[in-house]
Tab-separated table of C-alpha atoms and ligand atoms in Angstrom:
chain	number	residue	atom	x	y	z
F	1	UNK	CA	121.495	102.527	113.459
F	2	UNK	CA	118.217	101.018	112.257
F	3	UNK	CA	116.189	103.109	109.866
F	4	UNK	CA	112.679	102.146	109.069
F	5	UNK	CA	110.898	103.629	106.085
F	6	UNK	CA	107.183	103.237	105.571
F	7	UNK	CA	106.356	103.582	101.862
F	8	UNK	CA	108.621	102.491	98.998
F	9	UNK	CA	107.800	105.104	96.362
F	10	UNK	CA	109.319	108.485	95.300
F	11	UNK	CA	109.963	109.755	98.864
F	12	UNK	CA	110.877	106.457	100.508
F	13	UNK	CA	113.322	105.371	97.818
F	14	UNK	CA	115.033	108.793	97.732
F	15	UNK	CA	115.421	108.684	101.482
F	16	UNK	CA	116.895	105.136	101.400
F	17	UNK	CA	119.408	106.386	98.761
F	18	UNK	CA	120.360	109.429	100.865
F	19	UNK	CA	120.799	107.333	104.068
F	20	UNK	CA	122.947	104.791	102.166
F	21	UNK	CA	125.160	107.571	100.764
F	22	UNK	CA	125.838	109.096	104.171
F	23	UNK	CA	126.048	105.829	106.129
F	24	UNK	CA	127.046	102.746	104.095
F	25	UNK	CA	126.673	100.497	107.168
F	26	UNK	CA	123.204	101.588	108.365
F	27	UNK	CA	120.461	99.042	108.514
F	28	UNK	CA	117.561	100.079	106.320
F	29	UNK	CA	114.140	98.390	106.475
F	30	UNK	CA	111.451	99.482	103.999
F	31	UNK	CA	107.775	98.534	104.430
F	32	UNK	CA	105.385	98.713	101.473
F	33	UNK	CA	101.722	97.837	101.673
F	34	UNK	CA	101.807	97.145	97.927
F	35	UNK	CA	102.574	93.586	96.809
F	36	UNK	CA	105.057	94.499	94.053
F	37	UNK	CA	108.501	96.041	93.589
F	38	UNK	CA	108.718	99.818	93.635
F	39	UNK	CA	107.696	101.546	90.376
F	40	UNK	CA	107.197	104.958	88.765
F	41	UNK	CA	103.643	105.908	89.761
F	42	UNK	CA	103.127	108.595	87.046
F	43	UNK	CA	103.664	105.906	84.373
F	44	UNK	CA	100.833	103.530	85.493
F	45	UNK	CA	98.350	104.910	82.941
F	46	UNK	CA	100.427	103.162	80.302
F	47	UNK	CA	99.514	99.805	81.969
F	48	UNK	CA	95.878	100.393	81.039
F	49	UNK	CA	96.596	100.036	77.269
F	50	UNK	CA	100.033	98.353	77.281
F	51	UNK	CA	101.618	101.639	76.195
F	52	UNK	CA	104.921	100.744	77.848
F	53	UNK	CA	106.362	97.424	79.009
F	54	UNK	CA	106.096	96.706	82.685
F	55	UNK	CA	109.925	96.667	82.837
F	56	UNK	CA	110.020	100.426	82.006
F	57	UNK	CA	107.490	101.234	84.718
F	58	UNK	CA	109.196	99.165	87.453
F	59	UNK	CA	112.159	100.794	89.210
F	60	UNK	CA	115.249	99.045	87.827
F	61	UNK	CA	117.315	97.191	90.483
F	62	UNK	CA	120.372	99.380	89.751
F	63	UNK	CA	118.356	102.443	90.837
F	64	UNK	CA	117.578	100.839	94.190
F	65	UNK	CA	120.119	101.470	96.919
F	66	UNK	CA	122.108	98.449	98.025
F	67	UNK	CA	121.406	96.288	101.148
F	68	UNK	CA	117.915	97.297	101.909
F	69	UNK	CA	115.455	94.963	103.492
F	70	UNK	CA	112.379	95.615	101.416
F	71	UNK	CA	109.213	94.046	102.908
F	72	UNK	CA	106.368	93.997	100.436
F	73	UNK	CA	102.606	93.495	101.185
F	74	UNK	CA	103.133	94.730	104.783
F	75	UNK	CA	101.043	97.496	106.281
F	76	UNK	CA	102.215	99.483	109.339
F	77	UNK	CA	99.059	99.848	111.388
F	78	UNK	CA	100.176	101.730	114.469
F	79	UNK	CA	103.029	103.822	115.751
F	80	UNK	CA	104.291	104.176	119.315
F	81	UNK	CA	106.840	107.009	119.177
F	82	UNK	CA	107.691	106.816	122.929
F	83	UNK	CA	108.766	103.180	122.553
F	84	UNK	CA	110.156	103.636	119.011
F	85	UNK	CA	108.063	100.794	117.593
F	86	UNK	CA	105.596	100.153	114.785
F	87	UNK	CA	103.074	97.393	114.648
F	88	UNK	CA	102.573	95.892	111.181
F	89	UNK	CA	100.323	93.347	109.485
F	90	UNK	CA	101.369	91.244	106.548
F	91	UNK	CA	99.270	89.954	103.641
F	92	UNK	CA	98.273	86.788	105.539
F	93	UNK	CA	96.982	88.860	108.490
F	94	UNK	CA	99.979	88.054	110.695
F	95	UNK	CA	100.996	90.845	113.089
F	96	UNK	CA	104.579	91.846	113.962
F	97	UNK	CA	106.424	94.567	115.866
F	98	UNK	CA	109.146	96.537	114.166
F	99	UNK	CA	111.539	98.666	116.242
F	100	UNK	CA	113.388	101.673	114.843
F	101	UNK	CA	116.032	104.146	115.743
F	102	UNK	CA	114.897	106.625	113.048
F	103	UNK	CA	111.592	106.379	111.242
F	104	UNK	CA	110.422	107.932	108.005
F	105	UNK	CA	106.710	108.182	107.106
F	106	UNK	CA	106.532	108.290	103.343
F	107	UNK	CA	103.019	106.905	103.146
F	108	UNK	CA	101.852	109.068	100.261
F	109	UNK	CA	98.191	109.782	99.440
F	110	UNK	CA	95.078	107.989	98.367
F	111	UNK	CA	92.351	109.019	95.892
F	112	UNK	CA	89.289	110.813	97.160
F	113	UNK	CA	85.896	109.173	96.501
F	114	UNK	CA	83.269	111.861	96.356
F	115	UNK	CA	79.906	111.337	97.848
F	116	UNK	CA	77.885	110.234	94.815
F	117	UNK	CA	75.061	107.699	94.839
F	118	UNK	CA	76.283	104.286	93.581
F	119	UNK	CA	79.962	105.246	93.499
F	120	UNK	CA	80.945	102.385	95.823
F	121	UNK	CA	80.647	99.133	93.942
F	122	UNK	CA	81.872	97.271	90.902
F	123	UNK	CA	82.740	99.208	87.716
F	124	UNK	CA	83.887	102.423	89.415
F	125	UNK	CA	87.667	102.855	89.734
F	126	UNK	CA	90.333	105.202	90.976
F	127	UNK	CA	93.881	105.238	89.651
F	128	UNK	CA	96.689	105.317	92.203
F	129	UNK	CA	98.418	101.967	92.112
F	130	UNK	CA	99.672	99.419	89.598
F	131	UNK	CA	96.822	97.129	90.686
F	132	UNK	CA	94.278	99.912	89.999
F	133	UNK	CA	95.618	100.268	86.441
F	134	UNK	CA	95.242	96.477	85.913
F	135	UNK	CA	91.625	96.560	87.243
F	136	UNK	CA	90.748	99.391	84.860
F	137	UNK	CA	92.409	97.517	81.956
F	138	UNK	CA	90.399	94.417	82.769
F	139	UNK	CA	87.060	96.332	82.955
F	140	UNK	CA	87.818	98.097	79.686
F	141	UNK	CA	88.088	94.763	77.888
F	142	UNK	CA	84.832	94.369	76.025
F	143	UNK	CA	83.498	97.729	77.243
F	144	UNK	CA	82.134	100.282	74.780
F	145	UNK	CA	82.056	103.488	76.799
F	146	UNK	CA	83.657	105.076	79.817
F	147	UNK	CA	82.980	108.196	81.886
F	148	UNK	CA	85.879	109.851	83.639
F	149	UNK	CA	84.984	112.190	86.524
F	150	UNK	CA	87.583	114.962	86.896
F	151	UNK	CA	89.646	116.546	84.095
F	152	UNK	CA	92.796	116.859	86.142
F	153	UNK	CA	96.098	115.164	85.291
F	154	UNK	CA	94.985	111.714	86.376
F	155	UNK	CA	91.524	111.924	84.847
F	156	UNK	CA	92.961	113.084	81.471
F	157	UNK	CA	95.745	110.449	81.485
F	158	UNK	CA	92.999	107.805	82.193
F	159	UNK	CA	90.806	109.222	79.444
F	160	UNK	CA	93.609	109.014	76.839
F	161	UNK	CA	94.511	105.485	77.942
F	162	UNK	CA	90.890	104.306	77.578
F	163	UNK	CA	90.569	106.097	74.259
F	164	UNK	CA	93.671	104.179	73.058
F	165	UNK	CA	91.642	101.045	73.685
F	166	UNK	CA	88.891	102.335	71.409
F	167	UNK	CA	86.337	103.192	74.078
F	168	UNK	CA	83.997	106.133	73.735
F	169	UNK	CA	85.201	108.351	76.544
F	170	UNK	CA	83.463	111.361	78.121
F	171	UNK	CA	85.265	113.462	80.727
F	172	UNK	CA	83.029	115.342	83.226
F	173	UNK	CA	84.585	118.262	85.024
F	174	UNK	CA	83.060	120.652	87.533
F	175	UNK	CA	85.423	123.540	86.668
F	176	UNK	CA	85.435	125.481	83.401
F	177	UNK	CA	88.564	123.920	81.832
F	178	UNK	CA	90.610	120.756	81.575
F	179	UNK	CA	93.660	120.163	83.828
F	180	UNK	CA	92.649	123.252	85.759
F	181	UNK	CA	95.447	123.085	88.304
F	182	UNK	CA	98.263	122.704	85.816
F	183	UNK	CA	97.072	124.811	82.860
F	184	UNK	CA	96.095	128.451	82.511
F	185	UNK	CA	93.101	129.329	80.331
F	186	UNK	CA	95.072	129.639	77.049
F	187	UNK	CA	97.048	126.440	77.395
F	188	UNK	CA	93.902	124.549	78.512
F	189	UNK	CA	92.245	125.723	75.305
F	190	UNK	CA	95.160	124.306	73.294
F	191	UNK	CA	94.778	121.031	75.081
F	192	UNK	CA	91.064	121.036	74.635
F	193	UNK	CA	91.675	120.953	70.863
F	194	UNK	CA	94.055	118.007	71.249
F	195	UNK	CA	91.474	116.209	73.450
F	196	UNK	CA	88.650	116.795	70.923
F	197	UNK	CA	90.931	115.698	68.099
F	198	UNK	CA	91.567	112.398	69.944
F	199	UNK	CA	87.782	111.859	69.993
F	200	UNK	CA	87.386	112.431	73.737
F	201	UNK	CA	84.262	114.356	74.660
F	202	UNK	CA	84.434	116.798	77.562
F	203	UNK	CA	81.539	118.206	79.606
F	204	UNK	CA	82.686	121.197	81.702
F	205	UNK	CA	80.893	122.870	84.589
F	206	UNK	CA	79.065	119.686	85.624
F	207	UNK	CA	79.353	116.736	87.957
F	208	UNK	CA	77.909	113.260	88.498
F	209	UNK	CA	75.065	112.662	90.937
F	210	UNK	CA	74.494	108.938	90.371
F	211	UNK	CA	76.023	105.759	88.964
F	212	UNK	CA	73.409	103.283	87.661
F	213	UNK	CA	73.971	99.546	87.588
F	214	UNK	CA	72.114	96.501	86.304
F	215	UNK	CA	73.166	93.751	88.683
F	216	UNK	CA	76.939	94.220	89.073
F	217	UNK	CA	77.395	96.098	85.748
F	218	UNK	CA	77.579	99.858	85.446
F	219	UNK	CA	75.123	100.919	82.746
F	220	UNK	CA	75.012	104.724	82.918
F	221	UNK	CA	75.760	107.826	84.998
F	222	UNK	CA	73.477	110.762	85.711
F	223	UNK	CA	74.819	114.371	85.647
F	224	UNK	CA	73.740	117.226	87.852
F	225	UNK	CA	71.506	118.576	85.078
F	226	UNK	CA	69.727	115.165	84.805
F	227	UNK	CA	71.517	114.190	81.592
F	228	UNK	CA	72.179	110.425	81.413
F	229	UNK	CA	75.397	109.105	79.786
F	230	UNK	CA	75.735	105.480	78.906
F	231	UNK	CA	78.876	103.927	80.456
F	232	UNK	CA	80.324	100.504	81.136
F	233	UNK	CA	82.855	101.803	83.626
F	234	UNK	CA	83.686	104.998	85.495
F	235	UNK	CA	87.084	106.330	86.528
F	236	UNK	CA	87.128	108.917	89.324
F	237	UNK	CA	90.042	111.378	89.367
F	238	UNK	CA	89.076	114.225	91.675
F	239	UNK	CA	92.178	114.502	93.807
F	240	UNK	CA	93.978	112.756	96.626
F	241	UNK	CA	94.215	112.965	100.393
F	242	UNK	CA	97.382	112.300	102.446
F	243	UNK	CA	97.572	108.877	104.150
F	244	UNK	CA	97.635	110.070	107.722
F	245	UNK	CA	96.242	107.036	109.605
F	246	UNK	CA	99.635	105.890	110.891
F	247	UNK	CA	100.614	109.457	111.961
F	248	UNK	CA	97.307	109.715	113.865
F	249	UNK	CA	97.933	106.498	115.800
F	250	UNK	CA	101.252	107.988	116.876
F	251	UNK	CA	99.690	111.280	118.000
F	252	UNK	CA	101.785	113.283	115.485
F	253	UNK	CA	100.754	116.849	114.638
F	254	UNK	CA	98.638	116.993	111.478
F	255	UNK	CA	96.659	119.572	109.569
F	256	UNK	CA	95.737	118.814	105.927
F	257	UNK	CA	98.963	116.789	105.807
F	258	UNK	CA	101.581	115.712	108.312
F	259	UNK	CA	103.318	118.723	109.813
F	260	UNK	CA	107.092	118.828	109.780
F	261	UNK	CA	109.828	121.362	110.479
F	262	UNK	CA	112.426	122.525	107.923
F	263	UNK	CA	114.560	119.414	108.653
F	264	UNK	CA	111.412	117.329	107.779
F	265	UNK	CA	111.135	116.119	111.356
F	266	UNK	CA	107.614	115.321	112.556
F	267	UNK	CA	106.449	116.195	116.052
F	268	UNK	CA	107.935	113.117	117.773
F	269	UNK	CA	111.630	112.483	118.335
F	270	UNK	CA	113.376	110.461	115.552
F	271	UNK	CA	110.285	110.517	113.268
F	272	UNK	CA	110.645	112.170	109.897
F	273	UNK	CA	108.232	112.486	106.977
F	274	UNK	CA	108.427	113.141	103.253
F	275	UNK	CA	106.326	113.249	100.081
F	276	UNK	CA	102.628	113.477	99.407
F	277	UNK	CA	101.818	112.808	103.075
F	278	UNK	CA	103.493	116.040	104.168
F	279	UNK	CA	102.135	119.554	104.431
F	280	UNK	CA	104.763	122.062	103.415
F	281	UNK	CA	105.150	125.580	102.006
F	282	UNK	CA	104.896	126.515	98.432
F	283	UNK	CA	108.188	128.246	97.670
F	284	UNK	CA	106.580	130.592	95.151
F	285	UNK	CA	103.391	131.624	96.876
F	286	UNK	CA	104.302	130.875	100.477
F	287	UNK	CA	101.017	129.050	100.949
F	288	UNK	CA	100.716	125.844	102.958
F	289	UNK	CA	100.267	122.909	100.562
F	290	UNK	CA	100.226	119.167	100.180
F	291	UNK	CA	102.259	118.942	97.014
F	292	UNK	CA	101.205	115.798	95.060
F	293	UNK	CA	104.252	116.006	92.797
F	294	UNK	CA	106.783	113.232	92.253
F	295	UNK	CA	109.914	115.463	92.079
F	296	UNK	CA	108.875	117.272	95.255
F	297	UNK	CA	108.394	113.909	96.999
F	298	UNK	CA	111.833	112.729	95.941
F	299	UNK	CA	113.451	116.014	96.973
F	300	UNK	CA	111.854	115.770	100.411
F	301	UNK	CA	112.930	112.081	100.663
F	302	UNK	CA	116.567	113.000	99.930
F	303	UNK	CA	116.602	115.681	102.584
F	304	UNK	CA	114.797	113.570	105.203
F	305	UNK	CA	117.090	110.572	104.538
F	306	UNK	CA	120.186	112.728	104.804
F	307	UNK	CA	119.036	114.146	108.126
F	308	UNK	CA	118.023	110.681	109.428
F	309	UNK	CA	121.612	109.560	108.836
F	310	UNK	CA	123.126	112.432	110.714
F	311	UNK	CA	123.118	115.252	108.116
F	312	UNK	CA	121.787	118.740	108.601
F	313	UNK	CA	119.874	119.611	105.411
F	314	UNK	CA	117.097	122.102	105.300
F	315	UNK	CA	114.062	121.821	103.009
F	316	UNK	CA	113.280	125.135	101.371
F	317	UNK	CA	109.690	124.248	100.398
F	318	UNK	CA	107.990	122.650	97.405
F	319	UNK	CA	106.859	123.976	94.056
F	320	UNK	CA	103.077	123.867	94.451
F	321	UNK	CA	103.029	123.515	90.747
F	322	UNK	CA	105.841	121.753	88.900
F	323	UNK	CA	104.498	119.687	86.136
F	324	UNK	CA	105.868	118.176	82.985
F	325	UNK	CA	103.509	115.900	81.057
F	326	UNK	CA	102.431	114.892	77.655
F	327	UNK	CA	98.755	114.745	76.749
F	328	UNK	CA	97.582	113.705	73.294
F	329	UNK	CA	101.172	114.012	72.044
F	330	UNK	CA	101.577	117.613	73.231
F	331	UNK	CA	104.260	118.289	75.847
F	332	UNK	CA	103.607	120.881	78.504
F	333	UNK	CA	105.597	122.290	81.458
F	334	UNK	CA	103.963	124.448	84.075
F	335	UNK	CA	105.793	125.810	87.068
F	336	UNK	CA	104.954	128.165	89.892
F	337	UNK	CA	102.156	130.703	89.968
F	338	UNK	CA	100.566	130.482	86.562
F	339	UNK	CA	97.000	131.546	87.151
F	340	UNK	CA	97.527	135.216	87.966
F	341	UNK	CA	96.922	137.772	85.297
F	342	UNK	CA	96.886	141.001	87.342
F	343	UNK	CA	97.486	142.628	90.722
F	344	UNK	CA	100.346	142.661	93.243
F	345	UNK	CA	102.983	143.910	90.688
F	346	UNK	CA	102.095	141.037	88.353
F	347	UNK	CA	103.080	141.258	84.668
F	348	UNK	CA	102.244	138.547	82.180
F	349	UNK	CA	103.868	137.853	78.872
F	350	UNK	CA	102.070	135.287	76.726
F	351	UNK	CA	102.436	134.312	73.089
F	352	UNK	CA	101.148	131.606	70.817
F	353	UNK	CA	103.343	131.111	67.778
F	354	UNK	CA	103.044	129.260	64.501
F	355	UNK	CA	100.392	126.896	63.283
F	356	UNK	CA	101.568	124.039	65.422
F	357	UNK	CA	100.467	124.591	69.056
F	358	UNK	CA	103.363	126.442	70.704
F	359	UNK	CA	102.612	128.590	73.647
F	360	UNK	CA	104.675	130.358	76.324
F	361	UNK	CA	103.508	132.362	79.310
F	362	UNK	CA	105.814	134.024	81.849
F	363	UNK	CA	104.466	135.593	84.986
F	364	UNK	CA	106.549	138.221	86.799
F	365	UNK	CA	106.145	139.833	90.122
F	366	UNK	CA	108.388	142.890	90.395
F	367	UNK	CA	111.944	141.742	89.453
F	368	UNK	CA	111.199	138.077	89.842
F	369	UNK	CA	109.853	135.367	87.526
F	370	UNK	CA	107.177	133.501	89.491
F	371	UNK	CA	105.365	131.345	86.890
F	372	UNK	CA	105.832	129.604	83.574
F	373	UNK	CA	103.711	127.616	81.126
F	374	UNK	CA	105.260	126.163	77.977
F	375	UNK	CA	103.377	124.069	75.447
F	376	UNK	CA	104.904	122.420	72.385
F	377	UNK	CA	108.451	123.673	72.903
F	378	UNK	CA	109.571	122.861	76.405
F	379	UNK	CA	113.324	122.418	75.999
F	380	UNK	CA	114.356	125.542	77.906
F	381	UNK	CA	111.887	125.076	80.818
F	382	UNK	CA	114.639	123.985	83.191
F	383	UNK	CA	116.442	127.305	83.231
F	384	UNK	CA	113.261	129.243	83.794
F	385	UNK	CA	112.484	126.835	86.633
F	386	UNK	CA	115.853	127.541	88.154
F	387	UNK	CA	115.216	131.289	88.060
F	388	UNK	CA	111.890	130.748	89.814
F	389	UNK	CA	113.354	128.459	92.472
F	390	UNK	CA	116.305	130.751	93.146
F	391	UNK	CA	114.063	133.795	93.339
F	392	UNK	CA	116.555	135.389	90.993
F	393	UNK	CA	116.404	139.081	90.242
F	394	UNK	CA	115.732	138.939	86.520
F	395	UNK	CA	115.528	142.656	85.861
F	396	UNK	CA	118.770	142.641	83.882
F	397	UNK	CA	117.665	139.642	81.883
F	398	UNK	CA	114.202	140.694	81.073
F	399	UNK	CA	114.742	141.296	77.336
F	400	UNK	CA	116.462	137.933	76.866
F	401	UNK	CA	113.905	136.101	78.977
F	402	UNK	CA	111.082	137.255	76.722
F	403	UNK	CA	113.004	136.403	73.546
F	404	UNK	CA	112.414	132.989	72.027
F	405	UNK	CA	116.111	132.002	72.195
F	406	UNK	CA	116.717	132.424	75.954
F	407	UNK	CA	119.267	129.888	77.180
F	408	UNK	CA	121.608	128.969	80.078
F	409	UNK	CA	124.314	131.305	78.743
F	410	UNK	CA	122.161	134.350	79.364
F	411	UNK	CA	121.490	133.183	82.926
F	412	UNK	CA	125.040	132.285	83.810
F	413	UNK	CA	126.335	135.507	82.270
F	414	UNK	CA	124.101	137.552	84.652
F	415	UNK	CA	124.575	135.233	87.647
F	416	UNK	CA	128.352	134.514	88.028
F	417	UNK	CA	127.675	132.550	91.251
F	418	UNK	CA	125.420	130.226	89.281
F	419	UNK	CA	128.277	129.748	86.835
F	420	UNK	CA	130.603	128.734	89.656
F	421	UNK	CA	128.100	126.174	90.772
F	422	UNK	CA	127.761	124.642	87.358
F	423	UNK	CA	131.532	124.459	86.875
F	424	UNK	CA	131.908	122.765	90.188
F	425	UNK	CA	129.087	120.296	89.454
E	1	FAD	C1	98.230	108.181	87.544
E	1	FAD	C2	99.156	109.159	88.215
E	1	FAD	C3	99.852	110.058	87.400
E	1	FAD	C4	100.721	110.997	88.018
E	1	FAD	N1	101.339	111.862	87.181
E	1	FAD	C5	102.233	112.725	87.789
E	1	FAD	C6	103.023	113.586	86.916
E	1	FAD	O1	102.891	113.682	85.694
E	1	FAD	N2	103.936	114.423	87.538
E	1	FAD	C7	104.134	114.398	88.904
E	1	FAD	O2	104.943	115.160	89.432
E	1	FAD	N3	103.410	113.555	89.724
E	1	FAD	C8	102.511	112.747	89.174
E	1	FAD	N4	101.757	111.924	89.981
E	1	FAD	C9	101.905	112.050	91.485
E	1	FAD	C10	103.110	111.263	91.997
E	1	FAD	O3	102.997	109.947	91.556
E	1	FAD	C11	103.191	111.372	93.497
E	1	FAD	O4	103.377	112.767	93.818
E	1	FAD	C12	104.249	110.547	94.097
E	1	FAD	O5	104.072	109.200	93.823
E	1	FAD	C13	104.271	110.739	95.608
E	1	FAD	O6	105.275	109.855	96.140
E	1	FAD	P1	105.274	109.412	97.653
E	1	FAD	O7	106.484	108.638	97.823
E	1	FAD	O8	105.080	110.587	98.549
E	1	FAD	O9	103.993	108.561	97.868
E	1	FAD	P2	103.291	107.398	97.024
E	1	FAD	O10	103.819	107.319	95.661
E	1	FAD	O11	101.819	107.546	97.248
E	1	FAD	O12	103.713	106.087	97.787
E	1	FAD	C14	103.425	105.804	99.122
E	1	FAD	C15	103.549	104.315	99.325
E	1	FAD	O13	103.367	104.016	100.722
E	1	FAD	C16	102.545	102.872	100.867
E	1	FAD	N5	101.937	102.954	102.206
E	1	FAD	C17	100.986	103.862	102.600
E	1	FAD	N6	100.684	103.619	103.930
E	1	FAD	C18	101.414	102.562	104.269
E	1	FAD	C19	101.480	101.780	105.511
E	1	FAD	N7	100.802	102.132	106.607
E	1	FAD	N8	102.309	100.783	105.567
E	1	FAD	C20	103.083	100.378	104.457
E	1	FAD	N9	103.021	101.071	103.285
E	1	FAD	C21	102.201	102.142	103.175
E	1	FAD	C22	101.541	103.062	99.751
E	1	FAD	O14	100.921	101.851	99.420
E	1	FAD	C23	102.475	103.521	98.600
E	1	FAD	O15	103.061	102.417	97.989
E	1	FAD	C24	100.932	111.029	89.410
E	1	FAD	C25	100.199	110.077	90.193
E	1	FAD	C26	99.325	109.202	89.621
E	1	FAD	C27	98.584	108.195	90.460
């Protein structure tokens, strides 16, 4: 059985691992359009300021499943599902055909470039790949100031990285708070203090309308209220869009992302898909989403890989929000539906404790926990996450859940079946 996987990142690698576990003899070919060995994408902001050695960002060989034919710098350009073949082009422009028995599309997503005058050209960057991070690092050398468009996770990570290098950094965000998808209003305010403390300026409620250059050098940007900010470089972090080109050539069903069934099969026989390219359901809200989260991509990859190798695993849906990050030295975990304050049986418990920033918000709907934000102290986030994922009835646990010392013991005590599972594991 010949398995071909397009994309060698979170989803692709997890799928290869799952295939290898179920079928030690299967042939696995992985195609990556990137020129380097697989790596942990969320860590690439460190490359901008040498915050971690490259060896910690690269996936270590012992984490890579055995006997895989990994083809780097090769782009799959078209798919013919009826004939079970891909066409691909390598770095030198040479074209090849690649046949498969089972195919996984794990092509991920690419940054969106908004329609802003002057955005296409030197000095304006997005951050998705290792190479992107190196380009930003090079542009930052000798630069005095940077503007980051978008205060989401990627924008803020870029801003902190550039600030580490001593640049004056201004973040411009259209919405009314930083990291708006991952933080609620109170936790965003805590982070805003950390951002200001780091010397990063933020301008909320505005966007860019123009990037100015002298020759090839960016000199300034213009905001939508005509303000002009000096800048030597611009980083754009306003979201990503699934890489659907290959799926389109194969006539696969798509919407915002590639559509799959609960076995992660796409709409053609023997074609599966996983990761940021896929459109799936949010297990908390039931909404259709393209997840953009590493752990979701890996979980989908494991299930798709298992099914490709003859298993029968169902994917229950993704957490639309499942985030653990550190910004300005402050750890935060946010999971599930965190933005609701009222309505539909919603109850919110939020507290900010002590002088050091510690914040906890739990969102309940009826007997279920549906959302969580923790800032500062995040150690027990995993057990809350389990309760959300399992849609556990937490009515009997409510007092303990709200207490500051909630732990696995409380959960296991009230869920004997969960205890069985942990013992077996
Ligand atoms: C700076 C940054 C910070 C992030 N931080 C976090 C975080 O804190 N937490 C979190 O959960 N997530 C984070 N993410 C998101 C996370 O990295 C993604 O959700 C995850 O990488 C998705 O994995 P994937 O395997 O679906 O796709 P990707 O990682 O996008 O990989 C897809 C791969 O397929 C290749 N490819 C695409 N098309 C083709 C083709 N036709 N032929 C060959 N190869 C192809 C691409 O080049 C790429 O290498 C971050 C992302 C970035 C960029």
